[in-house]
Short mmCIF file of C-alpha atoms in Angstrom, two decimals:
data_model
loop_
_atom_site.label_atom_id
_atom_site.label_comp_id
_atom_site.label_asym_id
_atom_site.label_seq_id
_atom_site.Cartn_x
_atom_site.Cartn_y
_atom_site.Cartn_z
CA UNK A 854 0.00 0.00 0.00
CA UNK A 855 1.21 3.51 -0.71
CA UNK A 856 0.29 6.69 1.08
CA UNK A 857 -0.22 10.11 -0.37
CA UNK A 858 2.80 12.37 -0.54
CA UNK A 859 3.10 14.40 2.70
CA UNK A 860 1.88 17.97 2.54
CA UNK A 861 4.44 19.81 0.42
CA UNK A 862 4.70 23.00 2.55
CA UNK A 863 5.60 20.92 5.58
CA UNK A 864 8.26 18.89 3.79
CA UNK A 865 9.53 22.00 2.02
CA UNK A 866 10.09 23.82 5.31
CA UNK A 867 12.21 20.98 6.60
CA UNK A 868 14.24 20.56 3.39
CA UNK A 869 14.76 24.31 2.93
CA UNK A 870 16.04 24.50 6.48
CA UNK A 871 18.44 21.65 5.81
CA UNK A 872 19.75 23.33 2.66
CA UNK A 873 20.08 26.65 4.49
CA UNK A 874 22.42 25.05 6.97
CA UNK A 875 24.75 23.97 4.17
CA UNK A 876 24.62 27.23 2.22
CA UNK A 877 22.18 26.36 -0.58
CA UNK A 878 19.19 28.44 0.53
CA UNK A 879 18.65 32.01 1.63
CA UNK A 880 16.93 31.60 4.96
CA UNK A 881 16.12 29.19 7.74
CA UNK A 882 12.39 28.54 8.21
CA UNK A 883 10.90 28.11 11.66
CA UNK A 884 10.99 24.65 13.14
CA UNK A 885 7.81 22.79 12.25
CA UNK A 886 6.30 20.88 15.19
CA UNK A 887 4.51 18.37 12.96
CA UNK A 888 7.28 15.78 12.87
CA UNK A 889 7.54 12.85 12.83
CA UNK A 890 4.53 12.37 10.55
CA UNK A 891 5.09 8.63 9.93
CA UNK A 892 5.32 6.34 12.92
CA UNK A 893 7.51 3.22 12.83
CA UNK A 894 4.31 1.19 12.85
CA UNK A 895 3.02 2.98 9.75
CA UNK A 896 6.26 2.36 7.90
CA UNK A 897 6.26 -1.31 8.84
CA UNK A 898 2.65 -1.67 7.67
CA UNK A 899 2.58 0.53 4.55
CA UNK A 900 6.23 0.95 3.63
CA UNK A 901 7.67 4.15 2.22
CA UNK A 902 5.16 6.30 0.31
CA UNK A 903 5.03 6.05 -3.46
CA UNK A 904 2.76 8.81 -4.80
CA UNK A 905 3.58 7.88 -8.41
CA UNK A 906 2.09 4.40 -8.35
CA UNK A 907 -1.53 5.56 -8.90
CA UNK A 908 -0.46 7.27 -12.15
CA UNK A 909 -0.31 3.93 -13.94
CA UNK A 910 -3.95 3.17 -13.09
CA UNK A 911 -6.81 3.67 -15.56
CA UNK A 912 -8.51 6.24 -13.33
CA UNK A 913 -5.63 8.71 -13.36
CA UNK A 914 -6.50 12.19 -14.64
CA UNK A 915 -4.00 14.97 -15.36
CA UNK A 916 -3.15 17.51 -12.72
CA UNK A 917 -4.28 21.11 -13.10
CA UNK A 918 -2.29 24.19 -12.06
CA UNK A 919 -3.59 27.37 -10.46
CA UNK A 920 -4.62 28.79 -13.84
CA UNK A 921 -6.68 25.73 -14.71
CA UNK A 922 -4.09 24.40 -17.15
CA UNK A 923 -3.49 20.66 -17.28
CA UNK A 924 0.15 19.71 -16.89
CA UNK A 925 2.35 16.70 -16.26
CA UNK A 926 1.56 13.12 -17.06
CA UNK A 927 -0.86 12.41 -19.95
CA UNK A 928 -0.99 16.00 -21.19
CA UNK A 929 1.32 15.68 -24.22
CA UNK A 930 -0.12 12.35 -25.30
CA UNK A 931 -3.14 10.35 -24.24
CA UNK A 932 -1.79 6.88 -24.83
CA UNK A 933 -0.68 6.83 -28.49
CA UNK A 934 -2.66 9.99 -29.36
CA UNK A 935 -0.71 13.24 -29.76
CA UNK A 936 -2.57 16.10 -28.04
CA UNK A 937 -1.00 19.08 -29.82
CA UNK A 938 -0.05 21.08 -26.74
CA UNK A 939 1.06 24.46 -28.11
CA UNK A 940 4.03 24.72 -25.73
CA UNK A 941 5.58 21.43 -26.85
CA UNK A 942 8.09 21.59 -29.72
CA UNK A 943 8.21 18.48 -31.88
CA UNK A 944 10.60 17.50 -34.66
CA UNK A 945 12.08 14.24 -35.92
CA UNK A 946 13.84 12.59 -32.97
CA UNK A 947 13.36 15.53 -30.62
CA UNK A 948 10.78 16.87 -28.15
CA UNK A 949 11.06 19.98 -26.00
CA UNK A 950 8.96 21.51 -23.24
CA UNK A 951 10.07 24.45 -21.11
CA UNK A 952 13.71 23.94 -20.09
CA UNK A 953 13.62 20.24 -21.01
CA UNK A 954 14.54 18.68 -24.33
CA UNK A 955 14.97 15.01 -25.18
CA UNK A 956 16.71 13.59 -28.22
CA UNK A 957 15.82 10.04 -29.28
CA UNK A 958 15.84 7.64 -32.20
CA UNK A 959 13.40 9.03 -34.82
CA UNK A 960 12.11 5.49 -35.24
CA UNK A 961 10.27 5.82 -31.95
CA UNK A 962 6.80 7.31 -31.92
CA UNK A 963 6.98 10.63 -30.00
CA UNK A 964 4.24 9.40 -27.66
CA UNK A 965 6.58 6.64 -26.50
CA UNK A 966 9.02 9.30 -25.26
CA UNK A 967 6.61 12.06 -24.22
CA UNK A 968 5.98 10.65 -20.70
CA UNK A 969 9.54 11.61 -19.77
CA UNK A 970 8.85 15.28 -20.50
CA UNK A 971 5.47 15.07 -18.80
CA UNK A 972 7.01 13.75 -15.59
CA UNK A 973 9.87 16.28 -15.77
CA UNK A 974 7.30 19.10 -15.99
CA UNK A 975 5.50 17.80 -12.89
CA UNK A 976 8.80 17.25 -11.13
CA UNK A 977 9.86 20.84 -11.75
CA UNK A 978 6.74 22.05 -9.96
CA UNK A 979 7.01 19.59 -7.07
CA UNK A 980 10.75 19.34 -6.53
CA UNK A 981 11.31 23.04 -7.14
CA UNK A 982 8.86 23.82 -4.34
CA UNK A 983 10.27 21.09 -2.10
CA UNK A 984 13.87 22.23 -2.43
CA UNK A 985 13.08 25.93 -2.78
CA UNK A 986 15.40 26.14 -5.80
CA UNK A 987 14.93 27.86 -9.17
CA UNK A 988 15.47 26.07 -12.49
CA UNK A 989 18.31 26.70 -14.88
CA UNK A 990 17.93 27.66 -18.52
CA UNK A 991 17.97 24.20 -20.05
CA UNK A 992 18.35 20.51 -19.34
CA UNK A 993 19.14 18.45 -22.45
CA UNK A 994 18.39 14.73 -22.15
CA UNK A 995 19.61 11.95 -24.43
CA UNK A 996 17.44 8.83 -24.66
CA UNK A 997 19.49 5.94 -26.10
CA UNK A 998 17.92 3.41 -28.40
CA UNK A 999 18.44 0.42 -26.06
CA UNK A 1000 20.30 -0.69 -22.93
CA UNK A 1001 23.36 -1.71 -24.93
CA UNK A 1002 23.71 1.81 -26.31
CA UNK A 1003 23.06 3.24 -22.83
CA UNK A 1004 25.93 1.12 -21.45
CA UNK A 1005 28.23 2.20 -24.29
CA UNK A 1006 27.47 5.89 -23.75
CA UNK A 1007 27.63 5.90 -19.96
CA UNK A 1008 29.77 2.95 -18.89
CA UNK A 1009 26.93 2.05 -16.50
CA UNK A 1010 24.73 -0.95 -15.91
CA UNK A 1011 20.92 -0.82 -15.93
CA UNK A 1012 20.78 -0.53 -12.12
CA UNK A 1013 21.97 3.07 -12.60
CA UNK A 1014 19.03 4.94 -14.16
CA UNK A 1015 20.95 7.89 -15.57
CA UNK A 1016 24.23 9.69 -15.90
CA UNK A 1017 23.91 13.38 -15.09
CA UNK A 1018 27.00 15.43 -15.83
CA UNK A 1019 27.71 19.10 -16.55
CA UNK A 1020 24.06 20.08 -16.88
CA UNK A 1021 23.07 17.30 -19.27
CA UNK A 1022 21.74 13.78 -18.86
CA UNK A 1023 21.85 10.43 -20.59
CA UNK A 1024 18.94 8.41 -19.27
CA UNK A 1025 17.95 4.79 -19.62
CA UNK A 1026 15.62 4.20 -22.57
CA UNK A 1027 12.21 5.58 -21.68
CA UNK A 1028 10.33 2.38 -22.68
CA UNK A 1029 12.60 0.41 -20.34
CA UNK A 1030 11.95 2.74 -17.41
CA UNK A 1031 8.21 2.59 -18.12
CA UNK A 1032 8.30 -1.21 -18.10
CA UNK A 1033 10.15 -1.14 -14.76
CA UNK A 1034 7.59 1.37 -13.33
CA UNK A 1035 10.52 3.68 -12.63
CA UNK A 1036 10.03 6.50 -15.14
CA UNK A 1037 8.40 9.08 -12.81
CA UNK A 1038 10.97 8.33 -10.11
CA UNK A 1039 13.79 8.76 -12.62
CA UNK A 1040 12.37 12.08 -13.85
CA UNK A 1041 12.02 13.42 -10.31
CA UNK A 1042 15.53 12.28 -9.37
CA UNK A 1043 16.94 13.90 -12.50
CA UNK A 1044 15.17 17.21 -11.90
CA UNK A 1045 16.34 17.22 -8.28
CA UNK A 1046 19.95 16.61 -9.32
CA UNK A 1047 19.70 19.39 -11.90
CA UNK A 1048 18.18 21.90 -9.47
CA UNK A 1049 20.86 21.19 -6.87
CA UNK A 1050 23.56 21.51 -9.52
CA UNK A 1051 22.43 24.79 -11.11
CA UNK A 1052 21.89 26.40 -7.70
CA UNK A 1053 25.43 25.87 -6.48
CA UNK A 1054 24.77 22.87 -4.26
CA UNK A 1055 27.32 20.67 -5.99
CA UNK A 1056 29.69 20.95 -3.04
CA UNK A 1057 27.28 19.10 -0.76
CA UNK A 1058 28.65 15.78 0.48
CA UNK A 1059 27.56 13.04 -1.91
CA UNK A 1060 25.36 11.29 0.66
CA UNK A 1061 23.35 14.49 1.17
CA UNK A 1062 23.20 15.51 -2.50
CA UNK A 1063 22.19 12.07 -3.75
CA UNK A 1064 20.01 11.46 -0.71
CA UNK A 1065 18.01 14.60 -1.42
CA UNK A 1066 17.59 13.53 -5.05
CA UNK A 1067 16.29 10.04 -4.28
CA UNK A 1068 14.18 11.41 -1.40
CA UNK A 1069 12.58 13.95 -3.76
CA UNK A 1070 12.00 11.09 -6.21
CA UNK A 1071 10.19 8.99 -3.56
CA UNK A 1072 12.44 6.06 -4.40
CA UNK A 1073 12.37 4.63 -0.89
CA UNK A 1074 9.89 1.88 -1.67
CA UNK A 1075 12.00 0.57 -4.58
CA UNK A 1076 15.32 0.94 -2.77
CA UNK A 1077 13.93 -0.88 0.25
CA UNK A 1078 12.73 -3.71 -2.01
CA UNK A 1079 16.19 -3.99 -3.56
CA UNK A 1080 17.67 -4.59 -0.10
CA UNK A 1081 15.72 -7.81 0.43
CA UNK A 1082 18.35 -9.94 -1.29
CA UNK A 1083 21.19 -8.44 0.78
CA UNK A 1084 19.72 -8.38 4.29
CA UNK A 1085 20.36 -12.07 4.92
CA UNK A 1086 24.10 -11.32 4.75
CA UNK A 1087 23.98 -8.63 7.45
CA UNK A 1088 23.35 -4.88 7.76
CA UNK A 1089 22.80 -3.12 4.44
CA UNK A 1090 23.35 0.50 5.51
CA UNK A 1091 26.67 2.26 5.04
CA UNK A 1092 28.12 5.07 7.13
CA UNK A 1093 28.15 8.59 5.63
CA UNK A 1094 31.84 8.22 4.80
CA UNK A 1095 31.36 4.85 3.11
CA UNK A 1096 28.35 6.18 1.22
CA UNK A 1097 30.30 9.23 0.04
CA UNK A 1098 33.17 7.08 -1.22
CA UNK A 1099 30.89 4.81 -3.21
CA UNK A 1100 28.76 7.60 -4.69
CA UNK A 1101 31.82 9.62 -5.72
CA UNK A 1102 33.58 6.68 -7.36
CA UNK A 1103 33.33 5.39 -10.90
CA UNK A 1104 31.29 2.21 -11.47
CA UNK A 1105 33.05 -0.84 -10.08
CA UNK A 1106 34.46 -3.26 -12.68
CA UNK A 1107 32.46 -6.28 -11.48
CA UNK A 1108 28.81 -5.75 -12.50
CA UNK A 1109 27.23 -7.66 -9.62
CA UNK A 1110 29.40 -5.90 -7.02
CA UNK A 1111 28.64 -2.53 -8.60
CA UNK A 1112 24.90 -3.25 -8.56
CA UNK A 1113 24.94 -4.17 -4.88
CA UNK A 1114 27.19 -1.31 -3.75
CA UNK A 1115 25.35 1.29 -5.82
CA UNK A 1116 21.94 0.27 -4.55
CA UNK A 1117 23.09 0.02 -0.94
CA UNK A 1118 24.78 3.43 -1.15
CA UNK A 1119 21.64 5.04 -2.56
CA UNK A 1120 19.48 3.35 0.06
CA UNK A 1121 21.85 4.56 2.78
CA UNK A 1122 21.70 8.13 1.43
CA UNK A 1123 17.91 7.96 1.24
CA UNK A 1124 17.57 6.71 4.82
CA UNK A 1125 19.87 9.45 6.13
CA UNK A 1126 17.89 12.22 4.41
CA UNK A 1127 14.58 10.61 5.37
CA UNK A 1128 15.72 10.67 8.99
CA UNK A 1129 16.77 14.31 8.80
CA UNK A 1130 13.54 15.49 7.18
CA UNK A 1131 10.84 13.09 8.33
CA UNK A 1132 12.07 12.03 11.78
CA UNK A 1133 13.76 15.25 12.86
CA UNK A 1134 11.90 17.84 10.80
CA UNK A 1135 15.08 19.24 9.29
CA UNK A 1136 17.26 21.45 11.49
CA UNK A 1137 16.21 22.03 15.06
#
């Protein structure tokens, strides 16, 4: 079972306060007394919240902004049907919306790729408010044709959803992320990484920078599931120093070791940020 995303103003106050302490925000908000909002019993029963899961259901309807304009998922395409949104630029092998552009194999139907832009648009609204950070001018995204091309371009295995570097991203093929029910999480993580980068937060320790990105992406439920195969061997969490070392390093040469260490490092970063924001309400 998943729960609704916590009220954004409450989470935003905690995260903005955390960023203020490390020099990435202008001011420190007042301490919010509403934490913790999830008891240990709730987490054991329901698990970490995944607000994106309902989007794959047949009853999902697009979100509407304060001006009554539909935005986000299912507003560029309705299934295979192109909706002719006037703010979406379309050409052979390329789609663009706001600061986001994605280049892809022209052999793909644009509606196969459009969900990435839709989720990025929603993520910009949600993650921008959560982190209190303004967007940059542009975020170009390359969507490889298949996982083999993704590995050739990035040097990464499929357990790493993207490579973000110098204001641009190569992401796993969108159809693959859709099949793995990870596309909205990947879009939110990408937008969070980008916002932290363009707002001068790149000097944050890797555990905090990556932890904020996967926290903003609500990846906890997936990361926790990945840990099931490792828990029988002992504790899965790393210390901040161990997490930093793994997140800052290049992919390990052995694929299975890299998959385990990468997932455990991201889970460790997520748990540390979850604790700071959810359990402690940010800075106190």
